[in-house]
Amino acid sequence: MNASSHHNGSFWFDELGIDPQPDPEPLPARTDVAIVGGGYTGLWTAYYLKRAEPGLDVTVFEADVAGFGASGRNGGWCMGAAWGTESLLANPETRSRGLALQRALFDTVDEVGRVTQAENIDCHFARGGTLRIATAPFVVERHRREIDELHALGFTEHDFRWLDADTTRTRLNVPRNHGAIHAAHCAAIQPARLVRGLADTVRRLGVTILEGTPVTAIRPGRVDTARGAVAAGRILRATEAYTASLTGHRRTLLPIYSKMVVTAPLPDALWQEIGLGNRETFGDDRRMVIYGQRTLDGRLAFGGRAGYEFGSRRRRTLPPDDPDFDGIVRTLRGLVPQLAEVPITHRWGGVLGVPRHWRPCVQFDRRSGLGWAGGYVGEGVAAANLAARMLTDLVLERDSALTALPWVDDVPPRWEPEPLRWLGVRAIRAIGARADWIELNRQRPSRFWGGLFQRLTG
Ligand SMILES: Cc1cc2nc3c(=O)[nH]c(=O)nc-3n(C[C@H](O)[C@H](O)[C@H](O)COP(=O)(O)OP(=O)(O)OC[C@H]3O[C@@H](n4cnc5c(N)ncnc54)[C@H](O)[C@@H]3O)c2cc1C
């Protein structure tokens, strides 16, 4: 990969066999709807707008190639969950809106499955649910309490189920297993296949995707790009962790790295031993989130949250000798020791967007014609589909159940200027890492550091 490459560095682009080059079409003089960003948020929004109003002229502006960002690099958990929902459910005043949001998120996993099937997007969608492993005895009580609380809210055994250690072993055979929560509303996908398939689909519907066209500024009625200006009736920002590239948005969303590795394909005998026969995704209770999936071609893809770089710096791709990768491989092999001798073939990373209030937002202002969706805190594979449907309804001025959901107009405050931003993120990371260390090594709940982390991250 050289400096001019538009490969995003991920295994997923290699699995697809693509090294895409932008083919920038001429800029139109005007468009009805301009969407900035060719990831899930932008492309799903283009999809639903065009399906609802085929006559609408929709143009997607993408700095690189469709799927260059997080949508083409992620862990492929298409999950019916989103950051911030838990606190809505915990508060009696917001509970009913939280329940509506949670159910909409569950439905979103089905919606992604339905549309990808209808549009022939072969994204390796497998609805095996997700396993949250209790890696220490004390976690069992916490998980069981959590399930009881969820059931008391009306969720069923199908939605969230406790699996004892023996049953868990039949799903995922790892030594630090004291049981697991199985959450049904999650599918494993090949993320780049979804985003590239969506790009093909919307092109077929008549959407123009202008790849290789970085937008420099947005103002009512006008999109400024590195190649010239375009007049637009409505302009929707879908730039997530890259939002700081737009004039005036340096402090809107914080780019946090998440980094991944994938193993070589495992022999069938090893999969027999490890499990994940339904391609369940898996993780544990760590605050420094980890996530794994069995790929359709029999590899194990695994990742973890990493850091923030001063000044919201975003690197296009990461070098394979980035020191965080060793830690991710160690964590993976610690969790699944059967992988000790299995080679790692790819290492890559990307940035996800974090808003100051740590929950997604969807906004559209009818007067200015400006809108945006994002702030998924690294849980955007399914959430971007839901946000796109919400944004579509707002743009088309349709009052719906979706426009009543809590993300609408829940606009985050701006992040602090540097160096406060950098210091704050470092402090939050250190607190989360401390809580994880205590729980993993002392095998007891970290009430102080864990509680502090939760308060700081919503
Ligand atoms: C390594 C990693 C693992 C993850 N794992 C998961 C997971 O398993 N499950 C989950 O739910 N979420 C996961 N996430 C988060 C998820 O991938 C994102 O929330 C989601 O893809 C966001 O989609 P998006 O379209 O909003 O943003 P992106 O996919 O980042 O798309 C934004 C696009 O905008 C373009 N762009 C930016 N600025 C400009 C500009 N000025 N002009 C034109 N174009 C611009 C970018 O090039 C990019 O293509 C992960 C993220 C990472 C990085």
Short mmCIF file of C-alpha atoms and ligand atoms in Angstrom, two decimals:
data_model
loop_
_atom_site.label_atom_id
_atom_site.label_comp_id
_atom_site.label_asym_id
_atom_site.label_seq_id
_atom_site.Cartn_x
_atom_site.Cartn_y
_atom_site.Cartn_z
CA MET A 1 0.00 0.00 0.00
CA ASN A 2 1.55 3.36 -0.97
CA ALA A 3 0.62 6.88 0.13
CA SER A 4 -1.80 7.32 -2.78
CA SER A 5 -3.58 4.01 -2.13
CA HIS A 6 -7.27 4.05 -1.28
CA HIS A 7 -7.17 0.60 0.31
CA ASN A 8 -8.24 1.12 3.92
CA GLY A 9 -5.72 -1.42 5.21
CA SER A 10 -8.31 -3.92 6.41
CA PHE A 11 -8.54 -7.65 5.88
CA TRP A 12 -12.10 -7.02 4.71
CA PHE A 13 -11.01 -5.19 1.54
CA ASP A 14 -8.58 -8.05 0.82
CA GLU A 15 -11.28 -10.66 1.39
CA LEU A 16 -13.38 -8.79 -1.17
CA GLY A 17 -10.37 -8.70 -3.49
CA ILE A 18 -10.53 -4.95 -4.05
CA ASP A 19 -8.04 -2.12 -4.08
CA PRO A 20 -10.49 0.55 -5.18
CA GLN A 21 -9.53 3.74 -6.94
CA PRO A 22 -11.84 6.73 -6.86
CA ASP A 23 -13.26 7.60 -10.24
CA PRO A 24 -14.47 11.13 -9.61
CA GLU A 25 -17.27 12.06 -11.96
CA PRO A 26 -17.66 15.71 -12.94
CA LEU A 27 -19.20 17.87 -10.21
CA PRO A 28 -22.86 18.70 -10.78
CA ALA A 29 -23.86 22.36 -10.53
CA ARG A 30 -26.60 21.46 -8.04
CA THR A 31 -28.28 18.55 -6.30
CA ASP A 32 -31.46 18.15 -4.24
CA VAL A 33 -29.73 16.34 -1.37
CA ALA A 34 -25.97 16.38 -0.77
CA ILE A 35 -24.68 13.71 1.60
CA VAL A 36 -21.12 14.12 2.87
CA GLY A 37 -19.51 10.76 3.69
CA GLY A 38 -19.75 7.41 1.93
CA GLY A 39 -19.96 5.07 4.93
CA TYR A 40 -23.02 3.30 6.34
CA THR A 41 -24.68 6.52 7.55
CA GLY A 42 -24.37 8.33 4.24
CA LEU A 43 -25.19 5.36 2.03
CA TRP A 44 -28.14 4.08 4.08
CA THR A 45 -29.55 7.62 4.07
CA ALA A 46 -29.13 7.80 0.29
CA TYR A 47 -30.79 4.38 0.04
CA TYR A 48 -33.90 5.24 2.07
CA LEU A 49 -34.29 8.69 0.49
CA LYS A 50 -34.15 7.22 -2.98
CA ARG A 51 -36.48 4.34 -2.12
CA ALA A 52 -38.99 6.82 -0.67
CA GLU A 53 -38.69 9.42 -3.45
CA PRO A 54 -37.12 7.98 -6.59
CA GLY A 55 -37.28 11.38 -8.31
CA LEU A 56 -35.02 13.03 -5.72
CA ASP A 57 -31.54 13.90 -6.96
CA VAL A 58 -29.12 12.57 -4.32
CA THR A 59 -25.33 13.02 -4.43
CA VAL A 60 -22.85 11.46 -2.00
CA PHE A 61 -19.51 13.25 -1.58
CA GLU A 62 -16.75 10.92 -0.42
CA ALA A 63 -13.19 12.08 0.25
CA ASP A 64 -11.70 8.67 -0.57
CA VAL A 65 -13.70 5.64 -1.70
CA ALA A 66 -16.98 4.29 -0.35
CA GLY A 67 -16.17 2.32 2.79
CA PHE A 68 -12.77 3.91 3.30
CA GLY A 69 -13.69 4.84 6.90
CA ALA A 70 -14.92 2.79 9.85
CA SER A 71 -17.68 1.17 7.77
CA GLY A 72 -15.11 -0.75 5.74
CA ARG A 73 -12.86 -1.66 8.66
CA ASN A 74 -14.97 -2.60 11.68
CA GLY A 75 -15.49 -5.76 13.73
CA GLY A 76 -18.70 -6.66 11.90
CA TRP A 77 -21.00 -6.79 14.91
CA CYS A 78 -24.36 -5.72 13.56
CA MET A 79 -25.91 -5.37 16.98
CA GLY A 80 -29.23 -4.26 18.35
CA ALA A 81 -27.60 -2.06 20.95
CA ALA A 82 -26.23 1.46 21.19
CA TRP A 83 -24.18 3.47 23.61
CA GLY A 84 -26.35 5.52 25.97
CA THR A 85 -29.46 3.30 25.86
CA GLU A 86 -28.67 1.73 29.24
CA SER A 87 -28.88 5.05 31.06
CA LEU A 88 -32.21 5.85 29.36
CA LEU A 89 -33.55 2.51 30.63
CA ALA A 90 -32.18 3.05 34.13
CA ASN A 91 -33.97 6.38 34.62
CA PRO A 92 -37.76 6.05 35.25
CA GLU A 93 -38.34 9.40 33.52
CA THR A 94 -36.72 8.31 30.26
CA ARG A 95 -37.49 4.60 30.46
CA SER A 96 -40.37 4.42 28.00
CA ARG A 97 -38.36 6.28 25.36
CA GLY A 98 -35.39 4.03 26.12
CA LEU A 99 -37.57 0.96 25.61
CA ALA A 100 -38.82 2.29 22.27
CA LEU A 101 -35.22 2.93 21.22
CA GLN A 102 -34.08 -0.51 22.35
CA ARG A 103 -36.87 -2.21 20.40
CA ALA A 104 -36.08 -0.11 17.32
CA LEU A 105 -32.45 -1.24 17.62
CA PHE A 106 -33.53 -4.89 17.82
CA ASP A 107 -35.65 -4.40 14.69
CA THR A 108 -32.71 -2.77 12.95
CA VAL A 109 -30.74 -6.02 12.90
CA ASP A 110 -33.69 -7.61 11.06
CA GLU A 111 -33.92 -4.60 8.77
CA VAL A 112 -30.25 -4.89 7.76
CA GLY A 113 -30.78 -8.62 7.13
CA ARG A 114 -33.96 -7.95 5.14
CA VAL A 115 -32.55 -5.22 2.90
CA THR A 116 -29.25 -6.94 2.23
CA GLN A 117 -31.14 -10.04 1.16
CA ALA A 118 -33.62 -8.06 -0.97
CA GLU A 119 -30.82 -6.11 -2.66
CA ASN A 120 -28.50 -9.12 -3.07
CA ILE A 121 -25.78 -7.67 -0.87
CA ASP A 122 -23.77 -10.73 0.10
CA CYS A 123 -22.34 -9.44 3.38
CA HIS A 124 -22.05 -12.84 5.12
CA PHE A 125 -24.89 -11.91 7.49
CA ALA A 126 -25.22 -14.59 10.23
CA ARG A 127 -27.62 -13.96 13.08
CA GLY A 128 -25.93 -16.02 15.78
CA GLY A 129 -26.37 -13.47 18.57
CA THR A 130 -23.56 -12.36 20.80
CA LEU A 131 -21.91 -13.91 23.87
CA ARG A 132 -20.69 -11.75 26.74
CA ILE A 133 -18.46 -14.09 28.67
CA ALA A 134 -18.22 -13.94 32.46
CA THR A 135 -14.46 -14.36 32.79
CA ALA A 136 -14.45 -14.46 36.61
CA PRO A 137 -16.83 -15.87 39.24
CA PHE A 138 -17.81 -12.44 40.56
CA VAL A 139 -19.09 -11.43 37.10
CA VAL A 140 -21.77 -14.15 37.25
CA GLU A 141 -23.78 -12.28 39.86
CA ARG A 142 -23.47 -9.03 37.91
CA HIS A 143 -24.65 -10.68 34.69
CA ARG A 144 -27.56 -12.47 36.35
CA ARG A 145 -28.67 -9.25 38.02
CA GLU A 146 -28.49 -7.45 34.70
CA ILE A 147 -30.61 -10.12 33.03
CA ASP A 148 -33.19 -9.97 35.84
CA GLU A 149 -33.39 -6.20 35.39
CA LEU A 150 -33.81 -6.54 31.64
CA HIS A 151 -36.53 -9.16 32.07
CA ALA A 152 -38.28 -6.91 34.60
CA LEU A 153 -38.37 -4.26 31.86
CA GLY A 154 -40.22 -6.67 29.58
CA PHE A 155 -37.38 -8.18 27.55
CA THR A 156 -37.66 -11.93 27.09
CA GLU A 157 -35.48 -14.99 27.51
CA HIS A 158 -35.07 -14.89 23.75
CA ASP A 159 -33.71 -11.32 23.87
CA PHE A 160 -31.24 -11.87 26.74
CA ARG A 161 -30.48 -15.24 28.25
CA TRP A 162 -28.06 -16.43 30.89
CA LEU A 163 -26.03 -19.47 29.80
CA ASP A 164 -24.29 -21.45 32.53
CA ALA A 165 -20.64 -22.41 32.07
CA ASP A 166 -21.41 -25.84 30.56
CA THR A 167 -23.84 -24.42 28.02
CA THR A 168 -21.46 -21.58 27.22
CA ARG A 169 -18.71 -24.12 26.54
CA THR A 170 -20.86 -25.69 23.82
CA ARG A 171 -20.95 -22.24 22.13
CA LEU A 172 -17.43 -20.99 22.84
CA ASN A 173 -14.90 -23.19 24.55
CA VAL A 174 -12.52 -20.90 26.44
CA PRO A 175 -10.86 -21.51 29.82
CA ARG A 176 -11.98 -18.32 31.58
CA ASN A 177 -15.62 -19.25 31.29
CA HIS A 178 -18.06 -18.91 34.17
CA GLY A 179 -21.10 -18.53 31.95
CA ALA A 180 -22.26 -15.86 29.53
CA ILE A 181 -25.07 -13.55 28.56
CA HIS A 182 -26.43 -14.50 25.16
CA ALA A 183 -28.07 -11.53 23.44
CA ALA A 184 -30.01 -12.69 20.40
CA HIS A 185 -30.13 -9.42 18.48
CA CYS A 186 -26.74 -9.43 16.83
CA ALA A 187 -25.47 -10.65 13.48
CA ALA A 188 -21.91 -11.13 12.30
CA ILE A 189 -21.24 -9.48 8.95
CA GLN A 190 -18.32 -8.82 6.61
CA PRO A 191 -18.38 -5.03 6.97
CA ALA A 192 -16.73 -4.04 3.69
CA ARG A 193 -19.12 -6.24 1.76
CA LEU A 194 -22.00 -4.36 3.36
CA VAL A 195 -20.67 -0.88 2.62
CA ARG A 196 -19.45 -1.64 -0.90
CA GLY A 197 -22.67 -3.52 -1.64
CA LEU A 198 -24.68 -0.55 -0.42
CA ALA A 199 -22.66 1.76 -2.68
CA ASP A 200 -23.45 -0.46 -5.70
CA THR A 201 -27.11 -0.59 -4.68
CA VAL A 202 -27.59 3.16 -4.37
CA ARG A 203 -25.74 3.75 -7.65
CA ARG A 204 -28.21 1.37 -9.29
CA LEU A 205 -31.03 3.44 -7.79
CA GLY A 206 -29.61 6.56 -9.45
CA VAL A 207 -27.55 8.10 -6.63
CA THR A 208 -24.31 9.77 -7.74
CA ILE A 209 -21.30 8.93 -5.56
CA LEU A 210 -18.48 11.39 -6.05
CA GLU A 211 -15.45 9.51 -4.72
CA GLY A 212 -12.13 11.34 -4.36
CA THR A 213 -14.07 14.50 -3.50
CA PRO A 214 -13.21 15.88 -0.05
CA VAL A 215 -15.68 18.43 1.24
CA THR A 216 -13.99 21.35 2.95
CA ALA A 217 -16.98 23.30 4.24
CA ILE A 218 -20.75 23.09 4.45
CA ARG A 219 -23.09 26.05 4.66
CA PRO A 220 -26.82 26.40 3.91
CA GLY A 221 -27.38 25.74 0.21
CA ARG A 222 -23.74 25.09 -0.63
CA VAL A 223 -21.10 22.37 -0.39
CA ASP A 224 -17.48 23.44 -0.90
CA THR A 225 -15.21 20.69 -2.15
CA ALA A 226 -11.57 20.48 -3.12
CA ARG A 227 -12.85 20.36 -6.72
CA GLY A 228 -15.30 23.30 -6.57
CA ALA A 229 -18.67 24.22 -5.08
CA VAL A 230 -22.05 22.53 -5.54
CA ALA A 231 -25.43 24.09 -4.73
CA ALA A 232 -27.67 21.81 -2.67
CA GLY A 233 -31.19 22.07 -1.28
CA ARG A 234 -30.40 19.91 1.74
CA ILE A 235 -26.98 18.93 3.06
CA LEU A 236 -26.44 15.97 5.37
CA ARG A 237 -23.21 15.35 7.24
CA ALA A 238 -22.27 11.68 7.68
CA THR A 239 -18.57 12.01 8.39
CA GLU A 240 -18.41 10.48 11.92
CA ALA A 241 -14.81 10.31 13.20
CA TYR A 242 -13.55 12.39 10.26
CA THR A 243 -15.86 15.32 11.03
CA ALA A 244 -12.94 17.47 12.19
CA SER A 245 -11.92 17.69 8.51
CA LEU A 246 -14.79 20.16 7.97
CA THR A 247 -14.39 23.85 8.72
CA GLY A 248 -15.85 24.68 12.13
CA HIS A 249 -16.13 21.06 13.30
CA ARG A 250 -12.82 20.41 15.00
CA ARG A 251 -14.51 19.79 18.35
CA THR A 252 -17.76 18.14 17.21
CA LEU A 253 -16.81 14.44 17.40
CA LEU A 254 -13.72 12.90 18.92
CA PRO A 255 -11.86 10.34 16.75
CA ILE A 256 -10.92 7.33 18.89
CA TYR A 257 -8.94 4.46 17.40
CA SER A 258 -10.05 0.87 17.41
CA LYS A 259 -7.61 -1.73 16.15
CA MET A 260 -8.04 -5.24 14.81
CA VAL A 261 -6.21 -8.39 13.81
CA VAL A 262 -7.33 -11.50 11.97
CA THR A 263 -5.88 -14.99 12.08
CA ALA A 264 -5.15 -17.27 9.16
CA PRO A 265 -8.05 -19.66 8.42
CA LEU A 266 -8.27 -22.25 11.20
CA PRO A 267 -8.49 -25.96 10.43
CA ASP A 268 -11.96 -27.47 10.92
CA ALA A 269 -10.69 -29.56 13.83
CA LEU A 270 -9.69 -26.42 15.70
CA TRP A 271 -13.07 -24.85 15.08
CA GLN A 272 -14.67 -28.06 16.40
CA GLU A 273 -12.76 -27.44 19.59
CA ILE A 274 -13.38 -23.68 19.84
CA GLY A 275 -17.00 -23.52 18.71
CA LEU A 276 -18.80 -20.38 17.47
CA GLY A 277 -20.71 -22.72 15.16
CA ASN A 278 -23.45 -20.12 14.63
CA ARG A 279 -20.87 -17.38 14.08
CA GLU A 280 -21.82 -15.83 17.42
CA THR A 281 -19.84 -12.68 18.08
CA PHE A 282 -18.15 -12.54 21.48
CA GLY A 283 -16.63 -10.21 24.03
CA ASP A 284 -16.49 -9.72 27.78
CA ASP A 285 -17.10 -6.98 30.35
CA ARG A 286 -13.94 -4.95 29.73
CA ARG A 287 -14.37 -1.19 29.57
CA MET A 288 -11.55 -1.11 27.03
CA VAL A 289 -13.99 -2.92 24.75
CA ILE A 290 -12.89 -6.10 22.94
CA TYR A 291 -14.82 -7.83 20.16
CA GLY A 292 -14.44 -11.02 18.14
CA GLN A 293 -16.15 -12.83 15.30
CA ARG A 294 -15.67 -16.04 13.34
CA THR A 295 -15.51 -15.04 9.70
CA LEU A 296 -17.28 -16.98 6.98
CA ASP A 297 -13.92 -18.17 5.65
CA GLY A 298 -13.00 -19.64 9.05
CA ARG A 299 -10.72 -17.01 10.57
CA LEU A 300 -11.01 -15.27 13.88
CA ALA A 301 -11.22 -11.48 13.62
CA PHE A 302 -10.62 -9.69 16.89
CA GLY A 303 -10.18 -6.11 18.01
CA GLY A 304 -10.06 -3.68 20.86
CA ARG A 305 -10.47 0.01 21.55
CA ALA A 306 -7.26 2.01 21.41
CA GLY A 307 -6.32 5.65 21.95
CA TYR A 308 -6.80 9.21 20.86
CA GLU A 309 -4.17 11.34 19.13
CA PHE A 310 -3.55 14.95 20.09
CA GLY A 311 -5.49 17.50 18.02
CA SER A 312 -8.00 14.86 16.80
CA ARG A 313 -5.37 13.56 14.38
CA ARG A 314 -6.58 10.74 12.15
CA ARG A 315 -4.14 8.56 10.29
CA ARG A 316 -5.40 7.19 6.98
CA THR A 317 -4.11 3.71 7.78
CA LEU A 318 -1.94 2.22 10.53
CA PRO A 319 1.46 0.60 10.07
CA PRO A 320 1.41 -3.15 10.88
CA ASP A 321 4.14 -2.60 13.50
CA ASP A 322 1.91 -0.25 15.54
CA PRO A 323 2.66 -1.35 19.14
CA ASP A 324 -1.02 -1.75 20.09
CA PHE A 325 -1.35 -4.79 17.84
CA ASP A 326 0.87 -6.92 20.08
CA GLY A 327 -1.43 -6.17 23.02
CA ILE A 328 -4.50 -7.13 20.98
CA VAL A 329 -2.91 -10.42 19.91
CA ARG A 330 -1.93 -11.14 23.55
CA THR A 331 -5.49 -10.44 24.70
CA LEU A 332 -6.92 -12.69 21.99
CA ARG A 333 -4.56 -15.56 22.82
CA GLY A 334 -5.18 -15.07 26.54
CA LEU A 335 -8.90 -15.44 25.93
CA VAL A 336 -8.70 -18.21 23.30
CA PRO A 337 -5.41 -20.02 24.04
CA GLN A 338 -6.09 -22.56 21.26
CA LEU A 339 -4.89 -19.78 18.92
CA ALA A 340 -1.38 -19.67 20.39
CA GLU A 341 0.27 -21.10 17.27
CA VAL A 342 -2.11 -19.70 14.65
CA PRO A 343 -0.53 -16.95 12.54
CA ILE A 344 -1.99 -13.46 12.40
CA THR A 345 -2.30 -12.38 8.76
CA HIS A 346 -3.65 -8.80 8.95
CA ARG A 347 -3.46 -5.88 11.37
CA TRP A 348 -5.37 -2.67 10.81
CA GLY A 349 -7.30 0.02 12.60
CA GLY A 350 -9.61 2.93 12.14
CA VAL A 351 -11.32 5.75 13.94
CA LEU A 352 -14.78 5.87 15.46
CA GLY A 353 -16.65 9.02 16.49
CA VAL A 354 -17.41 9.96 20.09
CA PRO A 355 -19.71 12.89 20.96
CA ARG A 356 -19.23 14.82 24.19
CA HIS A 357 -22.42 13.35 25.72
CA TRP A 358 -21.55 9.78 24.61
CA ARG A 359 -24.70 8.93 22.67
CA PRO A 360 -25.78 9.17 19.03
CA CYS A 361 -27.57 12.17 17.57
CA VAL A 362 -29.75 12.72 14.50
CA GLN A 363 -30.64 16.26 13.57
CA PHE A 364 -32.19 18.08 10.64
CA ASP A 365 -33.00 21.78 10.58
CA ARG A 366 -35.73 22.49 8.03
CA ARG A 367 -34.91 26.20 7.84
CA SER A 368 -31.23 25.87 6.95
CA GLY A 369 -31.57 22.49 5.21
CA LEU A 370 -28.60 21.19 7.20
CA GLY A 371 -28.59 17.88 9.04
CA TRP A 372 -26.36 15.13 10.35
CA ALA A 373 -26.31 11.74 12.03
CA GLY A 374 -23.60 9.95 13.98
CA GLY A 375 -21.76 9.79 17.28
CA TYR A 376 -22.17 6.02 17.66
CA VAL A 377 -19.18 5.57 20.04
CA GLY A 378 -18.01 2.55 18.06
CA GLU A 379 -21.39 0.84 17.94
CA GLY A 380 -22.56 2.08 14.57
CA VAL A 381 -22.95 -0.91 12.27
CA ALA A 382 -26.66 -1.35 12.96
CA ALA A 383 -27.17 2.06 14.59
CA ALA A 384 -26.21 3.84 11.35
CA ASN A 385 -29.09 2.11 9.59
CA LEU A 386 -31.54 3.27 12.27
CA ALA A 387 -30.09 6.80 12.25
CA ALA A 388 -30.35 6.91 8.45
CA ARG A 389 -34.04 5.98 8.57
CA MET A 390 -34.61 8.65 11.21
CA LEU A 391 -32.76 11.24 9.13
CA THR A 392 -34.75 10.25 6.03
CA ASP A 393 -38.04 10.83 7.85
CA LEU A 394 -36.82 14.20 9.13
CA VAL A 395 -35.64 15.31 5.68
CA LEU A 396 -38.90 14.21 4.05
CA GLU A 397 -40.83 15.91 6.87
CA ARG A 398 -42.60 12.68 7.86
CA ASP A 399 -43.61 12.45 11.51
CA SER A 400 -43.06 8.83 12.44
CA ALA A 401 -42.31 6.56 15.37
CA LEU A 402 -38.65 6.94 14.41
CA THR A 403 -38.62 10.73 14.64
CA ALA A 404 -39.95 10.43 18.21
CA LEU A 405 -36.91 8.39 19.31
CA PRO A 406 -34.47 9.96 21.78
CA TRP A 407 -31.56 10.51 19.36
CA VAL A 408 -33.48 13.20 17.46
CA ASP A 409 -32.15 16.67 18.30
CA ASP A 410 -30.08 15.30 21.20
CA VAL A 411 -27.23 17.56 20.11
CA PRO A 412 -23.95 17.09 22.01
CA PRO A 413 -21.95 19.99 23.40
CA ARG A 414 -18.56 20.55 21.79
CA TRP A 415 -15.45 18.87 23.16
CA GLU A 416 -12.96 20.96 25.10
CA PRO A 417 -10.10 22.66 23.25
CA GLU A 418 -6.65 21.05 23.37
CA PRO A 419 -4.80 20.18 25.49
CA LEU A 420 -7.85 19.58 27.74
CA ARG A 421 -9.39 17.17 25.25
CA TRP A 422 -6.26 15.03 25.08
CA LEU A 423 -5.77 15.10 28.85
CA GLY A 424 -9.43 14.23 29.47
CA VAL A 425 -9.40 11.24 27.12
CA ARG A 426 -6.15 9.97 28.61
CA ALA A 427 -7.64 10.22 32.08
CA ILE A 428 -10.81 8.35 31.04
CA ARG A 429 -8.71 5.62 29.40
CA ALA A 430 -6.50 5.29 32.45
CA ILE A 431 -9.55 4.98 34.71
CA GLY A 432 -11.13 2.33 32.46
CA ALA A 433 -7.86 0.40 32.19
CA ARG A 434 -7.42 0.51 35.98
CA ALA A 435 -10.94 -0.85 36.52
CA ASP A 436 -10.32 -3.63 33.97
CA TRP A 437 -6.97 -4.52 35.54
CA ILE A 438 -8.52 -4.87 39.00
CA GLU A 439 -11.36 -7.03 37.71
CA LEU A 440 -9.15 -9.27 35.56
CA ASN A 441 -6.30 -9.70 38.02
CA ARG A 442 -7.88 -9.38 41.45
CA GLN A 443 -11.09 -11.08 40.32
CA ARG A 444 -13.34 -8.65 42.14
CA PRO A 445 -15.58 -5.79 41.03
CA SER A 446 -13.89 -2.44 40.66
CA ARG A 447 -16.57 -0.29 42.24
CA PHE A 448 -14.61 2.94 42.53
CA TRP A 449 -12.79 3.05 39.16
CA GLY A 450 -15.58 1.23 37.33
CA GLY A 451 -18.20 3.61 38.75
CA LEU A 452 -16.10 6.63 37.86
CA PHE A 453 -15.62 5.36 34.31
CA GLN A 454 -19.36 4.84 33.93
CA ARG A 455 -20.15 8.33 35.19
CA LEU A 456 -17.65 9.90 32.78
CA THR A 457 -18.83 7.97 29.72
CA GLY A 458 -22.58 8.16 30.26
C1 LIG B 1 -11.79 -0.93 14.01
C2 LIG B 1 -13.25 -0.62 14.25
C3 LIG B 1 -14.09 -1.63 14.70
C4 LIG B 1 -15.45 -1.38 14.90
N1 LIG B 1 -16.29 -2.42 15.21
C5 LIG B 1 -17.63 -2.21 15.27
C6 LIG B 1 -18.52 -3.30 15.45
O1 LIG B 1 -18.11 -4.47 15.47
N2 LIG B 1 -19.85 -3.02 15.57
C7 LIG B 1 -20.33 -1.75 15.52
O2 LIG B 1 -21.54 -1.55 15.67
N3 LIG B 1 -19.50 -0.70 15.27
C8 LIG B 1 -18.18 -0.90 15.12
N4 LIG B 1 -17.34 0.14 14.84
C9 LIG B 1 -17.94 1.46 14.58
C10 LIG B 1 -18.61 1.50 13.22
O3 LIG B 1 -17.75 0.98 12.24
C11 LIG B 1 -18.97 2.95 12.90
O4 LIG B 1 -19.77 3.46 13.95
C12 LIG B 1 -19.74 3.10 11.60
O5 LIG B 1 -19.08 2.44 10.54
C13 LIG B 1 -19.90 4.58 11.28
O6 LIG B 1 -20.36 4.73 9.96
P1 LIG B 1 -20.35 6.17 9.31
O7 LIG B 1 -20.83 6.03 7.93
O8 LIG B 1 -21.08 7.11 10.20
O9 LIG B 1 -18.82 6.62 9.34
P2 LIG B 1 -17.59 6.13 8.42
O10 LIG B 1 -17.75 4.74 7.98
O11 LIG B 1 -16.34 6.49 9.12
O12 LIG B 1 -17.76 7.01 7.11
C14 LIG B 1 -17.45 8.36 7.06
C15 LIG B 1 -16.98 8.61 5.62
O13 LIG B 1 -16.91 10.00 5.43
C16 LIG B 1 -15.80 10.27 4.60
N5 LIG B 1 -15.43 11.66 4.86
C17 LIG B 1 -14.97 12.16 6.02
N6 LIG B 1 -14.75 13.47 5.93
C18 LIG B 1 -15.10 13.82 4.67
C19 LIG B 1 -15.10 15.04 3.97
N7 LIG B 1 -14.68 16.16 4.54
N8 LIG B 1 -15.51 15.04 2.68
C20 LIG B 1 -15.96 13.90 2.09
N9 LIG B 1 -15.97 12.70 2.72
C21 LIG B 1 -15.55 12.67 3.99
C22 LIG B 1 -14.75 9.28 5.07
O14 LIG B 1 -13.76 9.06 4.09
C23 LIG B 1 -15.60 8.05 5.34
O15 LIG B 1 -15.66 7.18 4.22
C24 LIG B 1 -15.97 -0.07 14.68
C25 LIG B 1 -15.12 0.96 14.25
C26 LIG B 1 -13.77 0.69 14.04
C27 LIG B 1 -12.88 1.79 13.57
#
